[in-house]
CSV table of C-alpha atoms in Angstrom, one decimal:
chain,number,residue,atom,x,y,z
A,465,MET,CA,25.6,365.5,-44.7
A,466,PRO,CA,28.3,363.1,-45.9
A,467,LYS,CA,27.8,359.3,-45.4
A,468,ASP,CA,30.7,357.1,-44.0
A,469,THR,CA,31.7,353.6,-45.1
A,470,ASP,CA,30.7,350.7,-42.9
A,471,ARG,CA,34.1,349.3,-41.9
A,472,LEU,CA,36.7,352.2,-41.9
A,473,ASN,CA,34.2,355.1,-41.6
A,474,LEU,CA,35.6,356.8,-44.6
A,475,PRO,CA,33.6,359.9,-45.7
A,476,LEU,CA,31.7,359.5,-49.0
A,477,PRO,CA,31.4,362.9,-50.9
A,478,LEU,CA,27.9,363.9,-51.9
A,479,GLY,CA,27.0,364.4,-55.5
A,480,ASN,CA,27.1,368.3,-55.3
A,481,GLU,CA,30.1,368.5,-53.0
A,482,ASN,CA,33.6,369.5,-54.1
A,483,VAL,CA,36.4,367.2,-53.0
A,484,THR,CA,39.5,368.9,-51.9
A,485,ARG,CA,43.0,367.6,-51.8
A,486,GLU,CA,43.0,367.9,-48.0
A,487,SER,CA,39.9,365.6,-47.8
A,488,ILE,CA,41.4,363.0,-50.1
A,489,ASN,CA,44.6,363.0,-48.0
A,490,THR,CA,42.5,362.5,-44.9
A,491,ILE,CA,40.8,359.4,-46.5
A,492,PHE,CA,44.2,357.9,-47.5
A,493,GLU,CA,45.5,358.4,-44.0
A,494,LYS,CA,42.6,356.5,-42.5
A,495,ILE,CA,43.1,353.7,-45.0
A,496,ASP,CA,46.7,353.5,-44.2
A,497,ALA,CA,46.0,353.4,-40.5
A,498,GLY,CA,43.3,350.7,-40.8
A,499,VAL,CA,45.0,348.2,-43.1
A,500,ALA,CA,47.4,345.7,-41.5
A,501,THR,CA,50.8,345.3,-42.9
A,502,GLN,CA,52.7,342.0,-43.3
A,503,ASP,CA,54.6,342.8,-40.2
A,504,ASP,CA,51.4,343.2,-38.3
A,505,LEU,CA,50.2,339.8,-39.6
A,506,ASP,CA,53.5,338.1,-38.6
A,507,ALA,CA,53.4,339.7,-35.2
A,508,LEU,CA,49.7,338.5,-34.8
A,509,ARG,CA,50.7,335.0,-35.8
A,510,GLU,CA,53.5,335.0,-33.3
A,511,ALA,CA,51.2,336.2,-30.6
A,512,VAL,CA,48.6,333.6,-31.3
A,513,SER,CA,51.1,330.8,-31.3
A,514,LYS,CA,52.2,331.8,-27.9
A,515,MET,CA,48.6,331.7,-26.5
A,516,ASP,CA,47.8,328.7,-24.2
A,517,ILE,CA,44.3,327.5,-25.3
A,518,PRO,CA,42.9,324.8,-23.0
A,519,ASP,CA,41.4,321.5,-24.2
A,520,ALA,CA,37.6,321.5,-24.3
A,521,SER,CA,35.8,319.7,-21.6
A,522,LEU,CA,32.2,319.3,-20.3
A,523,THR,CA,32.7,322.4,-18.2
A,524,GLN,CA,34.7,324.8,-20.4
A,525,LYS,CA,35.3,325.7,-24.0
A,526,GLY,CA,38.5,324.9,-25.7
A,527,LYS,CA,40.2,323.1,-28.5
A,528,VAL,CA,39.0,319.6,-29.5
A,529,GLN,CA,40.2,316.8,-31.8
A,530,LEU,CA,37.8,315.3,-34.4
A,531,SER,CA,37.2,311.5,-34.5
A,532,ASP,CA,35.5,309.0,-36.8
A,533,ALA,CA,35.1,306.4,-34.1
A,534,ILE,CA,31.5,305.4,-33.2
A,535,ASN,CA,32.4,303.1,-30.3
A,536,SER,CA,34.6,305.5,-28.2
A,537,ASP,CA,33.7,306.7,-24.8
A,538,ALA,CA,36.2,309.7,-24.9
A,539,LYS,CA,34.9,313.0,-23.6
A,540,ASP,CA,37.6,315.3,-25.2
A,541,LYS,CA,37.0,314.4,-28.9
A,542,ALA,CA,34.2,315.5,-31.3
A,543,ALA,CA,32.5,313.1,-33.8
A,544,THR,CA,32.8,313.9,-37.4
A,545,SER,CA,29.7,314.0,-39.7
A,546,SER,CA,30.7,310.6,-41.1
A,547,ALA,CA,30.9,309.1,-37.6
A,548,VAL,CA,27.5,310.5,-36.8
A,549,LYS,CA,25.9,309.1,-40.0
A,550,LEU,CA,27.4,305.7,-39.4
A,551,ALA,CA,26.0,305.6,-35.8
A,552,PHE,CA,22.6,306.8,-37.1
A,553,ASP,CA,22.5,304.1,-39.7
A,554,GLU,CA,23.3,301.4,-37.2
A,555,ALA,CA,20.7,302.7,-34.7
A,556,THR,CA,18.1,302.8,-37.4
A,557,SER,CA,18.9,299.2,-38.4
A,558,ALA,CA,18.7,298.1,-34.7
A,559,LYS,CA,15.4,299.8,-34.3
A,560,GLN,CA,13.9,298.0,-37.3
A,561,LEU,CA,15.2,294.7,-36.1
A,562,GLY,CA,13.6,295.4,-32.7
A,563,VAL,CA,10.3,296.1,-34.4
A,564,GLU,CA,10.5,292.8,-36.3
A,565,GLN,CA,11.4,290.8,-33.2
A,566,LYS,CA,8.6,292.4,-31.2
A,567,VAL,CA,6.1,291.2,-33.9
A,568,LYS,CA,7.4,287.6,-33.5
A,569,VAL,CA,7.3,287.8,-29.7
A,570,VAL,CA,3.7,289.1,-29.8
A,571,ALA,CA,2.7,286.3,-32.2
A,572,ALA,CA,4.2,283.7,-30.0
A,573,LEU,CA,2.4,284.9,-26.9
A,574,ASN,CA,-0.9,285.1,-28.7
A,575,SER,CA,-0.4,281.5,-30.0
A,576,ILE,CA,-0.5,280.3,-26.4
A,577,ASN,CA,-3.5,282.4,-25.5
A,578,VAL,CA,-1.5,285.2,-23.8
A,579,SER,CA,-2.9,288.6,-24.9
A,580,ALA,CA,-0.1,290.8,-26.3
A,581,SER,CA,0.2,293.7,-28.8
A,582,THR,CA,3.1,295.5,-30.6
A,583,ASN,CA,1.9,298.7,-29.0
A,584,GLU,CA,3.1,297.4,-25.6
A,585,ALA,CA,6.6,298.3,-24.4
A,586,TRP,CA,9.3,295.7,-24.3
A,587,GLY,CA,9.2,295.8,-20.5
A,588,GLU,CA,5.5,294.8,-20.5
A,589,LEU,CA,6.1,291.9,-23.0
A,590,ILE,CA,9.1,290.6,-21.0
A,591,THR,CA,6.9,290.5,-17.9
A,592,LYS,CA,4.3,288.4,-19.8
A,593,ILE,CA,7.0,286.1,-21.1
A,594,SER,CA,8.3,285.5,-17.6
A,595,ASN,CA,4.9,284.5,-16.4
A,596,VAL,CA,4.4,281.8,-19.1
A,597,ILE,CA,4.5,278.3,-17.7
A,598,VAL,CA,6.6,275.9,-19.8
A,599,ALA,CA,4.8,272.6,-20.4
A,600,THR,CA,6.7,269.5,-19.6
A,601,GLY,CA,4.0,266.8,-19.5
A,602,ASN,CA,3.6,263.6,-21.6
A,603,VAL,CA,-0.2,263.9,-22.1
A,604,THR,CA,-1.3,263.1,-25.7
A,605,THR,CA,-4.4,264.1,-27.7
A,606,THR,CA,-6.2,260.8,-26.8
A,607,ASP,CA,-5.8,261.6,-23.1
A,608,VAL,CA,-7.6,265.0,-23.4
A,609,LEU,CA,-11.3,265.6,-23.9
A,610,ALA,CA,-12.2,266.4,-27.5
A,611,GLY,CA,-12.2,270.1,-28.3
A,612,LYS,CA,-10.0,271.0,-25.3
A,613,VAL,CA,-6.7,272.7,-26.0
A,614,PHE,CA,-3.5,271.8,-24.1
A,615,SER,CA,0.3,271.9,-24.2
A,616,ASN,CA,2.9,269.3,-23.5
A,617,ALA,CA,6.7,268.9,-23.9
A,618,ILE,CA,6.3,268.5,-27.6
A,619,GLY,CA,4.2,271.5,-28.5
A,620,ASN,CA,1.5,274.1,-27.6
A,621,ASN,CA,-2.1,274.7,-28.7
A,622,LEU,CA,-2.8,271.0,-29.2
A,623,THR,CA,-6.4,269.8,-29.3
A,624,GLY,CA,-7.7,266.7,-27.5
A,625,SER,CA,-9.6,263.8,-29.2
A,626,MET,CA,-11.0,261.8,-26.4
A,627,PRO,CA,-14.8,261.4,-27.0
A,628,ASN,CA,-17.2,262.7,-24.4
A,629,ARG,CA,-19.6,259.8,-23.5
A,630,GLY,CA,-21.6,261.8,-21.1
A,631,ALA,CA,-23.5,259.9,-18.4
A,632,PRO,CA,-24.9,256.7,-20.0
A,633,THR,CA,-27.0,254.0,-18.5
A,634,LEU,CA,-24.9,250.8,-18.5
A,635,GLN,CA,-26.6,247.5,-19.6
A,636,LEU,CA,-25.7,244.1,-18.3
A,637,GLY,CA,-23.4,242.4,-20.7
A,638,GLY,CA,-23.0,245.6,-22.8
A,639,SER,CA,-19.6,247.0,-23.9
A,640,ILE,CA,-18.1,250.2,-22.5
A,641,PRO,CA,-16.2,252.1,-25.2
A,642,ASN,CA,-13.2,254.3,-24.5
A,643,GLY,CA,-13.9,257.9,-23.6
A,644,TYR,CA,-14.7,260.4,-20.9
A,645,TYR,CA,-17.7,259.7,-18.6
A,646,SER,CA,-19.1,262.5,-16.5
A,647,GLY,CA,-21.3,260.0,-14.6
A,648,GLY,CA,-23.6,257.2,-15.3
A,649,SER,CA,-25.9,254.6,-13.9
A,650,ILE,CA,-26.7,250.9,-14.1
A,651,ALA,CA,-29.9,249.9,-15.8
A,652,ASN,CA,-32.6,248.7,-13.4
A,653,TYR,CA,-33.1,245.0,-13.9
A,654,SER,CA,-33.7,242.0,-11.6
A,655,HIS,CA,-31.9,238.7,-11.6
A,656,GLY,CA,-34.1,235.7,-12.2
A,657,SER,CA,-34.5,232.4,-13.9
A,658,GLN,CA,-37.1,230.5,-15.9
A,659,LEU,CA,-37.5,226.7,-15.8
A,660,TYR,CA,-39.2,224.8,-18.6
A,661,ASP,CA,-39.7,221.1,-17.4
A,662,VAL,CA,-43.0,220.1,-19.0
A,663,PRO,CA,-42.8,218.8,-22.6
A,664,GLY,CA,-44.1,221.3,-25.1
A,665,LYS,CA,-43.4,224.5,-27.0
A,666,TYR,CA,-43.0,228.0,-25.3
A,667,THR,CA,-41.9,231.5,-26.0
A,668,PHE,CA,-39.3,233.3,-23.9
A,669,THR,CA,-39.1,237.1,-24.0
A,670,VAL,CA,-35.9,238.8,-22.7
A,671,PRO,CA,-36.7,241.0,-19.7
A,672,SER,CA,-36.0,244.8,-19.8
A,673,GLY,CA,-32.4,245.7,-19.2
A,674,ILE,CA,-31.1,242.2,-19.8
A,675,ASN,CA,-28.3,241.6,-22.4
A,676,LEU,CA,-26.9,238.3,-21.4
A,677,LEU,CA,-28.5,234.9,-20.7
A,678,PHE,CA,-27.1,231.7,-19.2
A,679,LEU,CA,-28.7,228.6,-20.7
A,680,ILE,CA,-28.9,225.0,-19.7
A,681,ILE,CA,-30.6,222.9,-22.3
A,682,ILE,CA,-31.2,219.1,-21.6
A,683,GLY,CA,-32.6,216.6,-24.1
A,684,ALA,CA,-35.0,213.9,-23.0
A,685,GLY,CA,-33.8,210.4,-22.2
A,686,GLY,CA,-34.4,207.4,-24.4
A,687,GLY,CA,-36.8,204.6,-23.3
A,688,GLY,CA,-35.4,201.2,-22.1
A,689,GLY,CA,-35.3,198.1,-24.2
A,690,TYR,CA,-37.5,195.0,-23.5
A,691,GLY,CA,-35.8,191.9,-21.9
A,692,SER,CA,-36.7,188.2,-22.0
A,693,SER,CA,-39.7,187.2,-20.0
A,694,SER,CA,-37.6,184.6,-18.3
A,695,SER,CA,-35.7,185.6,-15.3
A,696,MET,CA,-32.8,183.7,-16.7
A,697,GLY,CA,-33.2,185.2,-20.2
A,698,GLU,CA,-31.4,188.1,-21.8
A,699,PRO,CA,-32.1,191.6,-20.4
A,700,GLY,CA,-33.0,194.8,-22.4
A,701,GLY,CA,-30.6,197.7,-22.6
A,702,GLY,CA,-31.1,201.0,-20.8
A,703,GLY,CA,-32.0,204.1,-22.8
A,704,GLY,CA,-29.4,206.8,-23.5
A,705,ALA,CA,-29.4,210.1,-21.5
A,706,GLY,CA,-30.4,213.3,-23.2
A,707,GLY,CA,-27.6,215.6,-24.4
A,708,ILE,CA,-26.8,218.8,-22.3
A,709,TYR,CA,-26.0,222.1,-23.9
A,710,ILE,CA,-24.7,224.9,-21.7
A,711,LYS,CA,-24.3,228.4,-23.3
A,712,GLU,CA,-23.9,232.1,-22.5
A,713,LEU,CA,-26.0,234.0,-25.0
A,714,SER,CA,-25.9,237.8,-25.8
A,715,VAL,CA,-29.4,239.1,-26.3
A,716,SER,CA,-31.4,242.3,-26.6
A,717,PRO,CA,-34.1,243.3,-24.2
A,718,GLY,CA,-37.6,242.5,-25.6
A,719,SER,CA,-36.4,239.9,-28.1
A,720,SER,CA,-38.3,236.6,-28.2
A,721,TYR,CA,-37.1,233.0,-28.6
A,722,ASN,CA,-38.9,229.7,-29.2
A,723,VAL,CA,-38.4,227.1,-26.5
A,724,ILE,CA,-39.0,223.3,-26.9
A,725,VAL,CA,-38.9,220.8,-24.1
A,726,GLY,CA,-38.4,217.2,-25.3
A,727,VAL,CA,-40.6,214.3,-24.1
A,728,GLY,CA,-38.9,211.2,-22.7
A,729,GLY,CA,-38.7,208.1,-25.0
A,730,GLU,CA,-41.1,205.2,-24.1
A,731,GLY,CA,-39.8,201.9,-22.9
A,732,TYR,CA,-40.8,199.0,-25.2
A,733,ARG,CA,-44.1,197.5,-24.3
A,734,GLY,CA,-44.7,195.0,-27.1
A,735,GLY,CA,-43.1,191.9,-25.5
A,736,GLY,CA,-40.8,189.4,-27.3
A,737,TYR,CA,-37.1,189.6,-27.8
A,738,TYR,CA,-37.1,192.5,-30.3
A,739,GLY,CA,-38.4,195.5,-28.5
A,740,SER,CA,-36.1,198.5,-28.3
A,741,GLY,CA,-37.1,201.7,-26.5
A,742,SER,CA,-37.9,204.9,-28.5
A,743,ALA,CA,-35.6,207.9,-28.6
A,744,GLY,CA,-36.1,210.9,-26.3
A,745,GLY,CA,-37.2,214.2,-27.8
A,746,SER,CA,-34.7,217.0,-28.3
A,747,SER,CA,-34.9,220.3,-26.3
A,748,SER,CA,-34.0,223.7,-27.7
A,749,PHE,CA,-33.8,227.4,-27.1
A,750,GLY,CA,-33.9,229.3,-30.4
A,751,ASP,CA,-31.4,227.5,-32.7
A,752,LEU,CA,-29.5,225.9,-29.8
A,753,ILE,CA,-30.4,222.2,-29.5
A,754,ALA,CA,-29.7,219.4,-27.1
A,755,VAL,CA,-30.5,216.1,-28.8
A,756,GLY,CA,-32.5,213.4,-26.9
A,757,GLY,CA,-30.9,210.1,-26.0
A,758,ALA,CA,-31.4,206.9,-28.1
A,759,GLY,CA,-33.7,204.1,-26.9
A,760,GLY,CA,-32.1,201.0,-25.3
A,761,TYR,CA,-31.9,197.8,-27.4
A,762,GLY,CA,-34.2,194.8,-26.8
A,763,SER,CA,-32.8,191.5,-25.6
A,764,LYS,CA,-32.8,189.9,-29.0
A,765,SER,CA,-30.3,192.5,-30.1
A,766,GLY,CA,-28.0,191.8,-27.2
A,767,GLY,CA,-29.4,194.3,-24.8
A,768,TYR,CA,-27.1,197.2,-25.6
A,769,GLY,CA,-27.7,200.5,-24.0
A,770,GLY,CA,-28.9,203.4,-26.1
A,771,ALA,CA,-26.5,206.2,-27.3
A,772,GLY,CA,-26.4,209.4,-25.3
A,773,GLY,CA,-28.0,212.5,-26.8
A,774,GLY,CA,-25.9,215.2,-28.5
A,775,TYR,CA,-23.8,217.7,-26.5
A,776,GLY,CA,-22.9,215.8,-23.4
A,777,GLY,CA,-25.5,213.0,-23.0
A,778,LYS,CA,-24.3,209.6,-21.8
A,779,GLY,CA,-25.6,206.4,-23.2
A,780,GLY,CA,-27.3,203.9,-20.9
A,781,ASP,CA,-25.4,200.7,-20.0
A,782,GLY,CA,-26.3,197.4,-21.9
A,783,GLY,CA,-28.1,194.6,-20.0
A,784,SER,CA,-25.9,192.1,-18.2
A,785,ASN,CA,-25.8,188.4,-19.2
A,786,ALA,CA,-25.0,186.2,-16.2
A,787,SER,CA,-23.8,182.6,-16.4
A,788,SER,CA,-26.2,179.7,-16.4
A,789,GLY,CA,-28.1,179.4,-13.1
A,790,SER,CA,-28.0,183.2,-12.3
A,791,THR,CA,-30.6,185.9,-12.8
A,792,ASN,CA,-30.0,188.4,-15.6
A,793,LYS,CA,-30.8,192.1,-15.0
A,794,GLY,CA,-32.0,194.8,-17.3
A,795,GLY,CA,-29.5,197.5,-18.3
A,796,ALA,CA,-29.2,200.6,-16.2
A,797,SER,CA,-30.5,203.9,-17.6
A,798,GLY,CA,-28.2,206.6,-19.1
A,799,GLY,CA,-26.8,209.0,-16.5
A,800,GLY,CA,-28.2,212.4,-15.6
A,801,ILE,CA,-30.6,213.9,-13.1
A,802,PHE,CA,-32.8,215.3,-15.9
A,803,GLY,CA,-33.2,213.6,-19.3
A,804,ALA,CA,-32.1,210.2,-17.9
A,805,GLY,CA,-32.7,207.1,-20.1
A,806,GLY,CA,-35.2,204.5,-19.0
A,807,ASN,CA,-34.0,201.2,-17.4
A,808,GLY,CA,-34.0,198.1,-19.5
A,809,SER,CA,-36.3,195.3,-18.4
A,810,TYR,CA,-35.7,191.6,-17.6
A,811,GLY,CA,-37.8,188.7,-16.5
A,812,GLY,CA,-40.9,190.0,-18.3
A,813,GLU,CA,-41.0,193.4,-16.5
A,814,ASN,CA,-41.8,196.6,-18.5
A,815,PRO,CA,-38.8,198.8,-19.3
A,816,GLY,CA,-38.6,202.3,-18.0
A,817,ASN,CA,-39.5,205.5,-19.9
A,818,GLY,CA,-36.8,208.2,-20.5
A,819,GLY,CA,-36.8,211.3,-18.4
A,820,THR,CA,-38.3,214.6,-19.6
A,821,GLY,CA,-36.0,217.2,-21.1
A,822,ARG,CA,-35.3,220.6,-19.4
A,823,VAL,CA,-34.6,224.2,-20.5
A,824,ILE,CA,-33.3,226.5,-17.8
A,825,VAL,CA,-32.8,230.2,-18.5
A,826,ILE,CA,-30.9,232.3,-15.9
A,827,TRP,CA,-30.2,236.1,-16.1
């Protein structure tokens, strides 16, 4: 059975089939009928030109204009390949920039102890940013406890340096260093005093919890000088008062100090015109010394009062010499309730002894 061509359906003779002139003519007639002439093409072109093809839209097919613009919002134009590529390149660049900026935002949030990850969407990160409290204070590192992290108007993630002193027991007279105190107490101690008023040597031990002593140290007074045995003769001078030393002393509980109380100087007992009283003994607490007063001079030496002891002692007055026909008196003792100098004598009386020194310790 003959086989036809695909387009014009022309019969193809078989290998054992004879072809007649009539069959060839039939084939030619089909070719002539199937091929368009130039007139046919011209007529087709004219017909096409007269067709009204609508513009393409979102709802119908139609003709459309190409455009290279990537920022147009027109709906009746089609983007060219170059426009699509340019838009793709810019979108890719923007995406990469967004990734880089997200990394920076996440790092900034983590630096202020806000948990964040690049796996989170931008909306989640923006919510966390909006909840961050912006620091505006003027606190410095020395105002914040050591090891604590804080923020101020200058920066974030700052670490405090104020030392933590805990809850110490405060001692009387002790210093209080700067720092943070979570509590504390005052050491148990009792106020008190110790009087040493008998001449001799002693040892003072600082009571528990005491760091400060108030000291009053008084030297012994000097003895009075001997005056003339005649009531009209020259009097002896009074002894000088012992010196006074007043001092606040920082100490440590349990420490010991040597204490000495000076003995009063003796008034002269030998008679005659030459007898001056002896000096009073010095009093001391550790290496702090109040010197005793000097003895008063005898009448032969003019009856002058003795010099006061070191650190505040006042010398006794000299004996007075009255005019002829009057009675002369012995010099008065050096001033002071404790450690006073002895009175000078006159008219053969014995001069006075100096007063005993004192050491008073107050805490």
